[in-house]
Amino acid sequence: MKRILISIALLATAVLTSGCGIFTKTGTGSPSTDSVKAPAVDMSGKTGIVAHRGFWNCREAGFSQNSIAALRLAQENGFWGSEFDVHLTGDGVVIVNHDNSINGKLIWNTPYSDLKNELLKNGEHRPTLDEYLVQGAKSKTTMLVLEIKKQKDAEHEDMLLDKCVAALKKHHLFKPDRVMFISFSLHVCQRIAKEYPEFVNQYLNGDKSPEDLQKDGINGIDYQYALLGVKSSYIKRCQDLKMSTNVWTVDAENIMKKMIANGVNSITTNEPLTLREVLGDNELKISK
Ligand code: MG
């Protein structure tokens, strides 16, 4: 009975302190090694579903990754998060796209007007971040997982981050319970840690230990599943450091089960309905 009461108390604490159902905002200020502003890890034991580039892998989205339809479908299905990628065009427009080129045109060398009408499979034009966030703002129960892609140099990565922050503010989405950041760029993650420590900020590149990231104030990892299979201690070490954990990109049921058993907070997948089935009652959702 005593153990049950302690569990209920811990769960109640998590619910009361959690802004979005999984992570807790723990303050602002510059990070330091002894007081990293790490969002606390959810203690419910449930796992969030992150739709990779939106819920694109279905007829309704026209099988179009990073489309506005794919974001809308992720929201309508109530997935915990919906991931998307952003780049900076040659004339300084932030657009939503995965690769750094579109039909042979390098995004950072090309003005948006020359990219806009390189249509997605479902007929949408390449969305600007501004257009994308109009849809993003329509749901409070799906976290926007914003991947800031590497740019040609740190100066352009800074410009991209600044423009993302400005766009999020414009759409009233610059809030830790509405958006989180991920990046392969250590520079981007370090800047977010320094300037916006209250946001979940996960490093993607897999070449840093949890302890090394914490020294920089970076409060989460988002690593490839094969790496986390080899370095399975990373998840427990992140939990001990109160760092958040996500794994990409898991489409096979057996790997989903393994990662859930390892205790990751959330899983990025192209097959969110399969993951939903695997999780059953253990799916983490954001309540309104
Ligand atoms: Mg991505």
XYZ file of N, CA and C in Angstrom, residues 19 46 71 82 87 105 121 126 131 136 140 143 145 187 196 205 209 211 222 250-251 266 278-279 282:
75
model
N 3.661 21.147 -17.893
C 2.908 22.063 -18.736
C 2.304 21.374 -19.931
N 4.662 6.604 -19.408
C 4.040 6.531 -20.732
C 4.990 7.102 -21.789
N 0.781 17.827 -41.113
C 0.712 18.407 -39.766
C -0.728 18.362 -39.243
N 4.516 16.451 -33.503
C 4.651 16.371 -34.958
C 5.944 17.088 -35.327
N 14.660 25.218 -43.260
C 15.873 25.740 -43.907
C 15.672 27.231 -44.204
N 17.995 22.319 -56.730
C 18.248 23.718 -56.337
C 18.643 23.758 -54.862
N 3.915 16.319 -53.466
C 3.109 15.295 -54.158
C 1.615 15.571 -54.063
N 5.654 24.566 -51.518
C 6.562 24.408 -50.365
C 6.189 25.441 -49.321
N 3.539 30.116 -42.923
C 2.308 29.429 -43.347
C 2.081 28.164 -42.513
N -0.044 25.092 -37.255
C 0.525 24.658 -35.977
C -0.221 25.229 -34.792
N -3.608 22.565 -29.475
C -2.794 22.683 -28.264
C -2.384 21.316 -27.742
N 2.504 18.733 -29.777
C 3.729 19.533 -29.668
C 4.377 19.700 -31.041
N 7.551 19.858 -33.028
C 8.949 19.436 -32.834
C 9.747 20.005 -34.003
N 26.124 23.853 -32.493
C 26.079 25.308 -32.329
C 24.649 25.780 -32.034
N 17.525 30.183 -24.433
C 16.144 29.738 -24.206
C 16.134 28.426 -23.413
N 22.830 14.477 -33.143
C 23.937 13.899 -33.918
C 24.557 12.639 -33.325
N 27.946 12.409 -25.250
C 27.321 11.698 -24.129
C 26.341 12.635 -23.427
N 26.329 13.437 -20.399
C 27.094 14.282 -19.472
C 27.742 15.453 -20.220
N 18.103 13.199 -28.825
C 17.200 12.596 -29.799
C 18.119 11.819 -30.738
N 11.753 5.160 -35.803
C 11.432 3.770 -35.477
C 10.116 3.375 -36.154
N 10.217 2.503 -37.154
C 9.020 2.073 -37.886
C 8.679 0.597 -37.660
N 9.774 9.632 -25.744
C 8.968 9.708 -26.967
C 9.726 9.050 -28.118
N 0.904 -0.490 -30.583
C 1.903 -1.122 -29.706
C 1.793 -0.561 -28.295
N 1.588 0.752 -28.189
C 1.567 1.394 -26.877
C 0.284 1.106 -26.099
N -0.479 2.797 -22.762
C 0.766 3.478 -22.345
C 1.137 4.629 -23.276
